[in-house]
CSV table of C-alpha atoms in Angstrom, one decimal:
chain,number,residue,atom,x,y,z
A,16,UNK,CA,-46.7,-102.0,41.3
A,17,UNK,CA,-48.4,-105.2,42.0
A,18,UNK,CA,-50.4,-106.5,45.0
A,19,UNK,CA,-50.9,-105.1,48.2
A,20,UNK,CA,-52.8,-105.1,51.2
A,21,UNK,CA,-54.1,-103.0,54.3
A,22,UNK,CA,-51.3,-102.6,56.0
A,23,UNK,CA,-51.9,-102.9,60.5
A,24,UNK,CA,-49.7,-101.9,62.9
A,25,UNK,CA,-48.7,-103.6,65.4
A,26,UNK,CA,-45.9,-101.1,66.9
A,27,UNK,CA,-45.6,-97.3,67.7
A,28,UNK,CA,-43.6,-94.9,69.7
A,29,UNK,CA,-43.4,-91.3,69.4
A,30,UNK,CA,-41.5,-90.9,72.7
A,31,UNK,CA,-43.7,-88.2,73.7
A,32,UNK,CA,-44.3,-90.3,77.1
A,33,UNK,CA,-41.0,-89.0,77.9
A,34,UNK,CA,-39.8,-93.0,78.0
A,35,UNK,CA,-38.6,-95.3,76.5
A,36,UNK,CA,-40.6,-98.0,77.6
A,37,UNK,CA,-40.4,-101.2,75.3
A,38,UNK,CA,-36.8,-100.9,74.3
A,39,UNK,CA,-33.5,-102.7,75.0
A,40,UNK,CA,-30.6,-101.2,74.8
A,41,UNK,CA,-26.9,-102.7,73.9
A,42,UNK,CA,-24.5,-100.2,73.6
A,43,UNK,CA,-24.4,-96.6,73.9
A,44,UNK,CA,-26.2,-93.5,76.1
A,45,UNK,CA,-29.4,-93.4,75.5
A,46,UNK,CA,-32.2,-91.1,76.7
A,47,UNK,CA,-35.5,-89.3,76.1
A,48,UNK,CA,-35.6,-85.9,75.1
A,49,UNK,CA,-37.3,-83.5,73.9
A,50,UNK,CA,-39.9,-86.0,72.3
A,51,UNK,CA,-37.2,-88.1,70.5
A,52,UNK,CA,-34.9,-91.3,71.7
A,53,UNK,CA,-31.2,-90.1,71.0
A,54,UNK,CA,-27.8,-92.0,71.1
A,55,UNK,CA,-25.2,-89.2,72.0
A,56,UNK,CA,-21.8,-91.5,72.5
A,57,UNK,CA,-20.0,-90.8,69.2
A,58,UNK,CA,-17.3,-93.4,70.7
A,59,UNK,CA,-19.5,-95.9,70.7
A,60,UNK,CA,-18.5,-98.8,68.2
A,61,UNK,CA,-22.2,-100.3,67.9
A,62,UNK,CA,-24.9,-98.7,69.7
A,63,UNK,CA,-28.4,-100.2,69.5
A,64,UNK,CA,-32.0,-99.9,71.0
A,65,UNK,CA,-34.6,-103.2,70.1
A,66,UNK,CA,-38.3,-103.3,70.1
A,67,UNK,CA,-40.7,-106.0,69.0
A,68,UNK,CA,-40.8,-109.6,68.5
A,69,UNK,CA,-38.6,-112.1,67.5
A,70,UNK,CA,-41.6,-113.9,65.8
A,71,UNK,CA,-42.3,-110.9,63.5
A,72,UNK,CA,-42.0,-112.0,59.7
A,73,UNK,CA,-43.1,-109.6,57.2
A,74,UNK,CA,-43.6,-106.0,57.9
A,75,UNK,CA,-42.6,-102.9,57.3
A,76,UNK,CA,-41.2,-99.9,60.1
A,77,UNK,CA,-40.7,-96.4,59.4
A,78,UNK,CA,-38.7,-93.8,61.6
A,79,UNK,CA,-37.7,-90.8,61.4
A,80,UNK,CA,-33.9,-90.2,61.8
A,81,UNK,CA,-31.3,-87.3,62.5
A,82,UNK,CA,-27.6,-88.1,62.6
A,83,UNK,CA,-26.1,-85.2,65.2
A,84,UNK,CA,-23.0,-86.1,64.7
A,85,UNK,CA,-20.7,-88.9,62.9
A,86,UNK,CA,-17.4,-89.7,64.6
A,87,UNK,CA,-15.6,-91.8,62.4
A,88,UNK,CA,-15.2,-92.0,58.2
A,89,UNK,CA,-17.5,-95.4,58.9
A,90,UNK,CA,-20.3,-94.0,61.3
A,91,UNK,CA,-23.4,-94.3,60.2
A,92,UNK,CA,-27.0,-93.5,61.7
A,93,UNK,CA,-29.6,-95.7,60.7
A,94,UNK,CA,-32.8,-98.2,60.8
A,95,UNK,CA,-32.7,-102.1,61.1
A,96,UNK,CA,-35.6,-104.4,60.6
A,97,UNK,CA,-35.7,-108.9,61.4
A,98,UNK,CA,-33.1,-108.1,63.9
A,99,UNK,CA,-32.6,-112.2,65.1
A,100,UNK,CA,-29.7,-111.3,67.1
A,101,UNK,CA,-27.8,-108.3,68.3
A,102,UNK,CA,-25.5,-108.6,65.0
A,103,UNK,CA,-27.9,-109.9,62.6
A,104,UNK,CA,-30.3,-108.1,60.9
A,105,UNK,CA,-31.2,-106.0,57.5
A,106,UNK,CA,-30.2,-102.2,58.2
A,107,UNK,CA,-30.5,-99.1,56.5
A,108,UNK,CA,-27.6,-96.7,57.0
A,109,UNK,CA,-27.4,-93.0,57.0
A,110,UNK,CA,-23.7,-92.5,56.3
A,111,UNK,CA,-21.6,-89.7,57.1
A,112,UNK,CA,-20.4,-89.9,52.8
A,113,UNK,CA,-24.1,-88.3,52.6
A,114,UNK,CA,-25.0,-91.7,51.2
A,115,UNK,CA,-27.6,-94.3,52.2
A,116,UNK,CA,-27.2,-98.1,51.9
A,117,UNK,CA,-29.5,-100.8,52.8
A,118,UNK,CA,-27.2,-103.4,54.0
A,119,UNK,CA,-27.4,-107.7,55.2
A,120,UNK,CA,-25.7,-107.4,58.2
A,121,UNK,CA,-24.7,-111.3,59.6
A,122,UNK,CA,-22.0,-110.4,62.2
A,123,UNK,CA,-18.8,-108.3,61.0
A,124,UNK,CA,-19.8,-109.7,57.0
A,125,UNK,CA,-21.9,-106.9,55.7
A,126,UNK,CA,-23.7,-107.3,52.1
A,127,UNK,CA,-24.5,-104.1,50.1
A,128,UNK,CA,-28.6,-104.5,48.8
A,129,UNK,CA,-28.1,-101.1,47.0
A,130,UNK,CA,-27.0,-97.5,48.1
A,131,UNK,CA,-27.9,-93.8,46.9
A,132,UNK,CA,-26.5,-90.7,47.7
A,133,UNK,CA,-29.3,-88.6,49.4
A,134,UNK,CA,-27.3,-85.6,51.2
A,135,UNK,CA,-27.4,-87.2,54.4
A,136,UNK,CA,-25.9,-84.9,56.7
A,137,UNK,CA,-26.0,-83.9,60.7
A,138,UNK,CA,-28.8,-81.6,62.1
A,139,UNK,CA,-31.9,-83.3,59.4
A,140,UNK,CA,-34.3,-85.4,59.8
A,141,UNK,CA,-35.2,-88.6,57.5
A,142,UNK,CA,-37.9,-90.7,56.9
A,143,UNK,CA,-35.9,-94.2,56.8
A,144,UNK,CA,-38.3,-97.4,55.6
A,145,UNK,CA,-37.6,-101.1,55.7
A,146,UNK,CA,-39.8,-102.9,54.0
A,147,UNK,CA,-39.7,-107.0,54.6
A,148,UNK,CA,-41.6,-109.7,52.7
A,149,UNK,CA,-40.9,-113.0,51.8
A,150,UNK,CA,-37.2,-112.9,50.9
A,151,UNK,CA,-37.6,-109.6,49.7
A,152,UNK,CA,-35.8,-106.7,51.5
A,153,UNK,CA,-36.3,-102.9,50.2
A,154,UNK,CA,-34.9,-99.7,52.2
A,155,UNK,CA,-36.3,-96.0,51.5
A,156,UNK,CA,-35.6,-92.8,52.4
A,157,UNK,CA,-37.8,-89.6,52.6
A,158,UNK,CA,-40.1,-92.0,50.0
A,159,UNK,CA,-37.1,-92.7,47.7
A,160,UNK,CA,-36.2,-96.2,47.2
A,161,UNK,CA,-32.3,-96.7,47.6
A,162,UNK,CA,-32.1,-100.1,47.2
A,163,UNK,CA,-33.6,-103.6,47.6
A,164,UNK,CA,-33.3,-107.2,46.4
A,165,UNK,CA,-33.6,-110.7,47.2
A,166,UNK,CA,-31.8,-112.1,50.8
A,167,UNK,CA,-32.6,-115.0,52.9
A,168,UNK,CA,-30.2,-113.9,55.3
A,169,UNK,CA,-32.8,-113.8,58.0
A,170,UNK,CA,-36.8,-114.9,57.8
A,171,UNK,CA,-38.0,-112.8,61.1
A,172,UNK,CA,-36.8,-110.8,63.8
A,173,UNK,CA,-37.2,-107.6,65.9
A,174,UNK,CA,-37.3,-103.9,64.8
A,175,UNK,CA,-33.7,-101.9,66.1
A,176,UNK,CA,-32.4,-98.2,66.2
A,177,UNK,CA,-28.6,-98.1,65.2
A,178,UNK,CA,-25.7,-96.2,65.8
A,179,UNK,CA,-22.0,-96.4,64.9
A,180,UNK,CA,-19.4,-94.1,65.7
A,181,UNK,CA,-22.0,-91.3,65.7
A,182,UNK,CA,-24.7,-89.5,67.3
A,183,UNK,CA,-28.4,-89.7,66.7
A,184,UNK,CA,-32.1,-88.9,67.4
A,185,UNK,CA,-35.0,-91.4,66.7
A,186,UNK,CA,-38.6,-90.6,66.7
A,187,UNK,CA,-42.3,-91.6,65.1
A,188,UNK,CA,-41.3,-95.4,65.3
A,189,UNK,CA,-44.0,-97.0,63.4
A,190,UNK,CA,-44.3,-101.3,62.4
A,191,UNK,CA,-47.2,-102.3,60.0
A,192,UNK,CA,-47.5,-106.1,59.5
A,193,UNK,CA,-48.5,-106.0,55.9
A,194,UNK,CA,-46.5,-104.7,53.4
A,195,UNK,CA,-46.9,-104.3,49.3
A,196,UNK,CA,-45.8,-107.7,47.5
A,197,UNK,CA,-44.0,-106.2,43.7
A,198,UNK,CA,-44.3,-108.4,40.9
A,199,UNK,CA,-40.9,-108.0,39.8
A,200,UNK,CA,-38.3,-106.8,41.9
A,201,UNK,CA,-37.8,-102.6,41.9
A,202,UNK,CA,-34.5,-101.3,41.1
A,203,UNK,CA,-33.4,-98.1,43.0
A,204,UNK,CA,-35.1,-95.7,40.5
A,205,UNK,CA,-39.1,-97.2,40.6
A,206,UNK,CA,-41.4,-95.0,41.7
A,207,UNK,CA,-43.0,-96.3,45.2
A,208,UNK,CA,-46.4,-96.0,46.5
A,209,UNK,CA,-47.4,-96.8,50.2
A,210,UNK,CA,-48.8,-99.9,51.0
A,211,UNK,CA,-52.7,-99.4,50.7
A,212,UNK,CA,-55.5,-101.0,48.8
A,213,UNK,CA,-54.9,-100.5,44.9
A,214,UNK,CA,-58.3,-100.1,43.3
A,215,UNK,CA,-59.0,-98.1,40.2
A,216,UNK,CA,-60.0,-94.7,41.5
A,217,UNK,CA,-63.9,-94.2,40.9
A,218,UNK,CA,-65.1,-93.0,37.7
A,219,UNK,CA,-68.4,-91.3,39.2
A,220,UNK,CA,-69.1,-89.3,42.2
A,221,UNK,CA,-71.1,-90.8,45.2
A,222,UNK,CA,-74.2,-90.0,46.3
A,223,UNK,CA,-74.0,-88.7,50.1
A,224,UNK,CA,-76.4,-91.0,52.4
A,225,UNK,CA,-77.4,-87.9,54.4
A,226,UNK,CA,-76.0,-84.4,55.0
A,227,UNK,CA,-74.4,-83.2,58.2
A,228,UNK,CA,-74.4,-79.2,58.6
A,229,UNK,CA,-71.5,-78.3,60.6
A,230,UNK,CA,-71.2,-75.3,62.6
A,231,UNK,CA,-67.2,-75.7,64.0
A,232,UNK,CA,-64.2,-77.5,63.0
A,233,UNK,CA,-64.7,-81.1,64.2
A,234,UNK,CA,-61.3,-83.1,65.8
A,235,UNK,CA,-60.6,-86.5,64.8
A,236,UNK,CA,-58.4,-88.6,67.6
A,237,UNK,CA,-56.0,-91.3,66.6
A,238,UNK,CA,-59.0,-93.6,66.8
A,239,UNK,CA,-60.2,-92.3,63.9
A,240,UNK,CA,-63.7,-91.5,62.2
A,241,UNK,CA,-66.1,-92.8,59.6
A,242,UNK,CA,-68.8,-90.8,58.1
A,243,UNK,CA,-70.7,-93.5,56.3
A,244,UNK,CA,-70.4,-91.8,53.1
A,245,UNK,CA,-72.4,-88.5,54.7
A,246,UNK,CA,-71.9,-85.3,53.5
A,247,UNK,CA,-70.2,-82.3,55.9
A,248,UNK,CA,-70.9,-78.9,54.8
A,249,UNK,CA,-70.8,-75.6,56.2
A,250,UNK,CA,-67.4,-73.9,57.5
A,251,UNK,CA,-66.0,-71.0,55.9
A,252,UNK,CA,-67.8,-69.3,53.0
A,253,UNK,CA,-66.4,-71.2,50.3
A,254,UNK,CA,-63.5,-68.9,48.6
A,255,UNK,CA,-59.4,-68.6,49.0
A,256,UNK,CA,-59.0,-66.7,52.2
A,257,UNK,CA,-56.4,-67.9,54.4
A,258,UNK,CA,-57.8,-67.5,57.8
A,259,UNK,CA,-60.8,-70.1,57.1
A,260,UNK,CA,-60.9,-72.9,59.6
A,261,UNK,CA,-60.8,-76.4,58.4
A,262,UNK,CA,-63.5,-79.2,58.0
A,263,UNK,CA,-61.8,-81.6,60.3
A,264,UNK,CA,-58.7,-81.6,62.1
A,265,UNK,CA,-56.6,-84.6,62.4
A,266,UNK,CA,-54.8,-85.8,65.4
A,267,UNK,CA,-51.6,-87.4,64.7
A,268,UNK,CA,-52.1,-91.2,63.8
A,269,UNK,CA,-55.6,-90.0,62.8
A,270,UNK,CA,-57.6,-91.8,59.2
A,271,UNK,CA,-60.6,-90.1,57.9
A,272,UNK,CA,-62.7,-92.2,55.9
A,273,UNK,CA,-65.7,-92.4,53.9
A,274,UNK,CA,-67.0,-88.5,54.0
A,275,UNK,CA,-67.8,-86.4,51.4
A,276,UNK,CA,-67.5,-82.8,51.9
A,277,UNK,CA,-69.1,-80.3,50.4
A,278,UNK,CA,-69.3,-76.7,50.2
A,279,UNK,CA,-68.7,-74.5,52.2
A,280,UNK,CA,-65.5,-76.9,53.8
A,281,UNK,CA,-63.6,-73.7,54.7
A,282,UNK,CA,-59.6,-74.9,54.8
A,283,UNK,CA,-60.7,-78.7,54.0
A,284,UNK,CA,-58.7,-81.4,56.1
A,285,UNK,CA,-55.7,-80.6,58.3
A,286,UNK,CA,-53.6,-83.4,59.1
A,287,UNK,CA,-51.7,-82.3,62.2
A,288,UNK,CA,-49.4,-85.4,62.4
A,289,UNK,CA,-49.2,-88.4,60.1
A,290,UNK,CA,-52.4,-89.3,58.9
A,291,UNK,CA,-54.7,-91.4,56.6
A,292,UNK,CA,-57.4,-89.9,54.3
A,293,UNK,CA,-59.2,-93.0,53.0
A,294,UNK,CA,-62.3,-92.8,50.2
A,295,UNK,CA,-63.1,-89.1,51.0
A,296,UNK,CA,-64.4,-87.0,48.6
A,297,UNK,CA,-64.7,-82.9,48.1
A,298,UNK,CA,-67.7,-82.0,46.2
A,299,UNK,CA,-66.4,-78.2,45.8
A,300,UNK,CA,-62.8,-77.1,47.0
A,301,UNK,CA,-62.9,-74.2,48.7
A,302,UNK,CA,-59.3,-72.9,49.8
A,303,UNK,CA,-57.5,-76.4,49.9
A,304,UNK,CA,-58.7,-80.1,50.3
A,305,UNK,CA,-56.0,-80.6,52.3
A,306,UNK,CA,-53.1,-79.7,54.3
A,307,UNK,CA,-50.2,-81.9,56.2
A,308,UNK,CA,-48.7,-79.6,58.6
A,309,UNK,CA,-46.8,-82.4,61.1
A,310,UNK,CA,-45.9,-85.7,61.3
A,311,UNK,CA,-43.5,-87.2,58.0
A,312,UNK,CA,-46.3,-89.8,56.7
A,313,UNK,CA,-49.4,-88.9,54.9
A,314,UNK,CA,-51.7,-91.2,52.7
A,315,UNK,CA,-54.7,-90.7,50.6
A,316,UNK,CA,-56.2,-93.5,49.4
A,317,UNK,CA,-59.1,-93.4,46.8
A,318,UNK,CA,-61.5,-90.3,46.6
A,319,UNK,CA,-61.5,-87.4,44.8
A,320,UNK,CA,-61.5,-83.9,44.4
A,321,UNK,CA,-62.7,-81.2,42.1
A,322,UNK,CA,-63.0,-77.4,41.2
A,323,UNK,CA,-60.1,-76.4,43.5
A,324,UNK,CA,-59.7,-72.9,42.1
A,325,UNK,CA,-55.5,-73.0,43.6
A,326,UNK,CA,-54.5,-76.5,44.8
A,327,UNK,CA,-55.8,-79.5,46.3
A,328,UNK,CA,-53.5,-81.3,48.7
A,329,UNK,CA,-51.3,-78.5,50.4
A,330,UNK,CA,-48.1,-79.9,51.5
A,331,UNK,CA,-46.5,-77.6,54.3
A,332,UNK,CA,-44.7,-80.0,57.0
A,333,UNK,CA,-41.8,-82.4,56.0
A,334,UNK,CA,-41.8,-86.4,54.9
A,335,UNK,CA,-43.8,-87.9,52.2
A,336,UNK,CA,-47.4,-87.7,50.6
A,337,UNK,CA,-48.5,-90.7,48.8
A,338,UNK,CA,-51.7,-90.0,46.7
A,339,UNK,CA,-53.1,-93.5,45.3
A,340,UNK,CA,-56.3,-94.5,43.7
A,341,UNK,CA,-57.8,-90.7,43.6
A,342,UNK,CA,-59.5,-88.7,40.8
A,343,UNK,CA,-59.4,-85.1,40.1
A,344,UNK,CA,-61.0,-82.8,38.2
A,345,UNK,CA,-61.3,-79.0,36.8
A,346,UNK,CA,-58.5,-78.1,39.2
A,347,UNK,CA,-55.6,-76.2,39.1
A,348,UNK,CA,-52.5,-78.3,40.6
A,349,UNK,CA,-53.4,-81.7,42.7
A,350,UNK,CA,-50.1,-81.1,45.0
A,351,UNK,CA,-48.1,-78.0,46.2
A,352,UNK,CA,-45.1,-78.6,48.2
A,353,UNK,CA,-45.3,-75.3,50.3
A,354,UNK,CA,-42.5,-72.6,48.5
A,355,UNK,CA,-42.6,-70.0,51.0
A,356,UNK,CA,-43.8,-71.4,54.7
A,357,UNK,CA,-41.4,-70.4,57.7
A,358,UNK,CA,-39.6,-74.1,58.0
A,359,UNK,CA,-38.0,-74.7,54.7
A,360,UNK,CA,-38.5,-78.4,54.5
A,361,UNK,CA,-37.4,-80.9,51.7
A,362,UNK,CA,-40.9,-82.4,50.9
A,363,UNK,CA,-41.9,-85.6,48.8
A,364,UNK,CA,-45.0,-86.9,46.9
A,365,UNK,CA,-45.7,-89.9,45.5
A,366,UNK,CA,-48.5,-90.5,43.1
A,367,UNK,CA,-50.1,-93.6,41.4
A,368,UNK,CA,-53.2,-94.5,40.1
A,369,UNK,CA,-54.9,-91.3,39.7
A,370,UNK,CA,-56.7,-89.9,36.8
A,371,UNK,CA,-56.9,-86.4,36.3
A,372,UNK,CA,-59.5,-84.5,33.9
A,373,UNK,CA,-59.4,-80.6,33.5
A,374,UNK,CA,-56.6,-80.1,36.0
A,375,UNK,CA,-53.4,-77.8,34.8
A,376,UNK,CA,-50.7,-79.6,37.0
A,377,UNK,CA,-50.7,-82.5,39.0
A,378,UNK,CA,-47.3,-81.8,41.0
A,379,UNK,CA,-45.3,-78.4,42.1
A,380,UNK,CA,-42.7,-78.5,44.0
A,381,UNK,CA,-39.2,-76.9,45.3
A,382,UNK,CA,-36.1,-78.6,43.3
A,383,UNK,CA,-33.4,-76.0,45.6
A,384,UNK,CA,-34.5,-77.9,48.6
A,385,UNK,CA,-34.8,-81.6,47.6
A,386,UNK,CA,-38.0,-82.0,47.1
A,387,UNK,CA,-39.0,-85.1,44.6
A,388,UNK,CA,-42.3,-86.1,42.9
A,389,UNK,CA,-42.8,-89.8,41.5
A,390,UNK,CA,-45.7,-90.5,39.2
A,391,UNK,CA,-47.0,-94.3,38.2
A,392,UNK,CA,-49.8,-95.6,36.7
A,393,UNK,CA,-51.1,-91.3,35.4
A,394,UNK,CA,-54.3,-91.0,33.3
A,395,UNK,CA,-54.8,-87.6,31.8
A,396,UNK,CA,-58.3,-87.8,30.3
A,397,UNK,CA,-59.6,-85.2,27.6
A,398,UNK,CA,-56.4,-83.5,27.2
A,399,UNK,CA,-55.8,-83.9,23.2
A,400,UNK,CA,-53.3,-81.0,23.5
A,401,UNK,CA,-51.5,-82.4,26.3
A,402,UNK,CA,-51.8,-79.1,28.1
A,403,UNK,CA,-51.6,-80.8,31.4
A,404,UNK,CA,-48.2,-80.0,33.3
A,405,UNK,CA,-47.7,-83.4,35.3
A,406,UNK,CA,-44.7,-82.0,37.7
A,407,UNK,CA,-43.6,-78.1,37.7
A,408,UNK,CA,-40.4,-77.1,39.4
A,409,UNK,CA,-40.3,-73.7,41.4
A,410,UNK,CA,-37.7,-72.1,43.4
A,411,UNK,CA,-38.3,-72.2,47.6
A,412,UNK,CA,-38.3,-68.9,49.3
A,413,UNK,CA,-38.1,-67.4,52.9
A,414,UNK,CA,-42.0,-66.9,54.1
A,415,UNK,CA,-43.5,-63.4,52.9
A,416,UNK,CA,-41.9,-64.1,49.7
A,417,UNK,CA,-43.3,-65.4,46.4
A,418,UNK,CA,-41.2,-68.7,45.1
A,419,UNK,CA,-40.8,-68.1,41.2
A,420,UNK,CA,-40.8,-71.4,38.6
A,421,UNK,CA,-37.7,-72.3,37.5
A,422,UNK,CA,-38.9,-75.6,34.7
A,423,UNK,CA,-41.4,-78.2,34.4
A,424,UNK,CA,-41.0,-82.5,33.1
A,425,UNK,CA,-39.0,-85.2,34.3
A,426,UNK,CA,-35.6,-84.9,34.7
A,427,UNK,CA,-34.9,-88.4,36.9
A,428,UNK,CA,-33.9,-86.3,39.8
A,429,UNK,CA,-36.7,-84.1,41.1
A,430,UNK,CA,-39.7,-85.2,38.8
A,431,UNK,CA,-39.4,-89.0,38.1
A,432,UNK,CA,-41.6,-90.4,35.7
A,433,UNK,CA,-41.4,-91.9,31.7
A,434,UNK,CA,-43.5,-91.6,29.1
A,435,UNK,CA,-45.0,-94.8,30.1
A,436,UNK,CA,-46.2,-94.0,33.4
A,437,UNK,CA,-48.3,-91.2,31.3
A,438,UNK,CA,-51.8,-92.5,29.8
A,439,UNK,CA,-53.8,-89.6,27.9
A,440,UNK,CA,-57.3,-90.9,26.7
């Protein structure tokens, strides 16, 4: 995967000021609504909505994106990023085909950087990326790369929301200035990771500096919260019931970082937006490590986990979960896309760098609702039988249902992964 670094932002709206203060518009009708910025003139030959500076270089924004509506056989919905005029920039297109296509746009001359169809289609939100360094220009959607390459089209420029012919809603507008550097180029099928610190994940536990008895679930703001490598123990009573209250509970925007937590930790972490989970450590799994119940972005980045008796990272709200630089042990799956919660969402993890020891599946999730699991840089130790299941396919069902499995391996749609992304030592 190459290089990377810690990725700052520098931009973020999630309308819920009921404004849209910071934007200019050219083209369209535009308003705040119901917490999203939405274009609604599906007449409108170029609608468009700027933010940022025309200074910024290399960066990456994210947004999430619903097409309402598409006019036209050539509307399209979509992201742009080094916007250095109003008809010059890199965009990624939602189109109404059901494909996406990250496109050099200089003017009316528009240069294909790759395209895959994703089922795009009015009424569902996307995660759209834009990813900018250097001359390299890559475009993702819900986590998937759909294209990339090298342009020099433009070397800076603003962030934009786009419309063309069509309707659409924009929300959870984040810019990061640093973004992953590859050493070779990734073609539309590599396996991405999101752009965090890549460290070898630890190959011992820590040793807590102190230990913090906690008496009631403790909130973490978007500012965040360090625990200096403490331990937090003491919610719950340390088995699978349901109705046990969480460890912590994350405000959207929120990172956690440098806590163990260890038992009882009732429900773990809930994450009720995007968050950031950065070196924390469970010591005894109770019901779940984890669970992402908002937001369309969630990272973990180094850590571990271990005797989770069910799952670690519970996956019940839409987007993408990137899981980097973690080790887990005597577990039984490391990542459940949710089969039976009441919103049917199409769901996406992202794994690299992660060893796993005494753990029976490292990935389940729902192929009759989209979702996708990508695996890179696996380390299955003390397996000799090869008993671990890296990614296990089920069937989604309505909540109060049980979803069934329906296969397990890659298949380069739903679990994508070779036999070289695999190590077993």
């Amino acid at each position: 995967m190459g290089t990377s670094a810690f990725a700052a932002t520098v931009f973020t709206d999630t309308f819920s000021d009921g404004d849209a203060a910071g934007w200019s518009k050219s083209g369209g009708s535009w308003a705040v609504a119901d917490g999203a910025f939405t274009q609604s003139n599906t007449g409108s030959e170029l609608a468009r909505q700027f933010a940022g500076q025309t200074s910024w270089t290399d960066y990456q924004v994210q947004a999430r994106v619903r097409p309402n509506a598409f006019g036209s056989s050539s509307a399209l919905v979509g992201l742009a990023a080094r916007a250095s005029s109003s008809t010059k920039m890199y965009r990624l297109a939602l189109l109404g085909s059901g494909r996406a296509e990250l496109q050099a746009v200089n003017g009316s001359q528009i240069t294909s950087l790759g395209s895959a169809s994703v089922g795009a289609s009015t009424g569902t939100w996307y995660t759209l990326k834009i990813e900018a360094s250097g001359s390299t220009i890559r475009g993702y959607v819900n986590g998937a790369q759909v294209g990339g390459g090298s342009n020099t089209m433009a070397d800076a420029g603003r962030i934009a929301l786009v419309t063309a012919y069509a309707g659409g809603s924009f929300d959870d507008v984040t810019v990061d200035s640093s973004v992953s550097t590859p050493t070779t180029p990734p073609t539309s099928s590599s396996p991405t990771a999101s752009p965090t610190t890549s460290t070898p994940p630890s190959t011992s536990w820590p040793t807590p500096t102190s230990s913090v008895k906690v008496d009631a679930t403790i909130p973490v703001s978007s500012s965040g919260f360090d625990g200096g490598m403490k331990r937090y123990y003491g919610i719950g009573d340390g088995g699978q019931s349901e109705s046990q209250d969480p460890m912590f509970e994350l405000a959207a925007g929120a990172t956690l970082r440098n806590v163990i937590i260890g038992a009882p930790a009732g429900d773990g972490v809930h994450c009720l937006g995007n968050c950031t989970l950065v070196n924390v450590w469970w010591e005894d799994v109770g019901e779940d490590a984890a669970t992402f119940l908002g937001g369309t972005t969630y990272t973990v980045d180094g850590g571990g986990a271990r005797s989770a008796s069910d799952k670690v990272f519970q996956h019940n709200g839409p987007g993408t979960v990137y899981i980097k630089n973690f080790r887990v042990e005597s577990s039984g799956k490391l990542y459940r896309a949710c089969g039976n919660c009441s919103t049917s969402y199409q769901r996406h993890v992202v794994m690299d760098n992660v060893t796993a020891t005494g753990t029976k599946v490292l990935a389940g999730i729902n192929t009759n609702w989209g979702d996708t699991a990508r695996f890179t840089r696996i380390t299955i130790l003390n397996d000799p039988s090869h008993s671990t299941r890296i990614c296990v396919k089920y069937k989604g069902v309505p909540k109060g249902s049980e979803p069934t499995e329906i296969g397990a391996g890659a298949d380069g749609v739903n679990c994508i992964y070779s036999e070289s992304d695999i190590t077993w030592r």
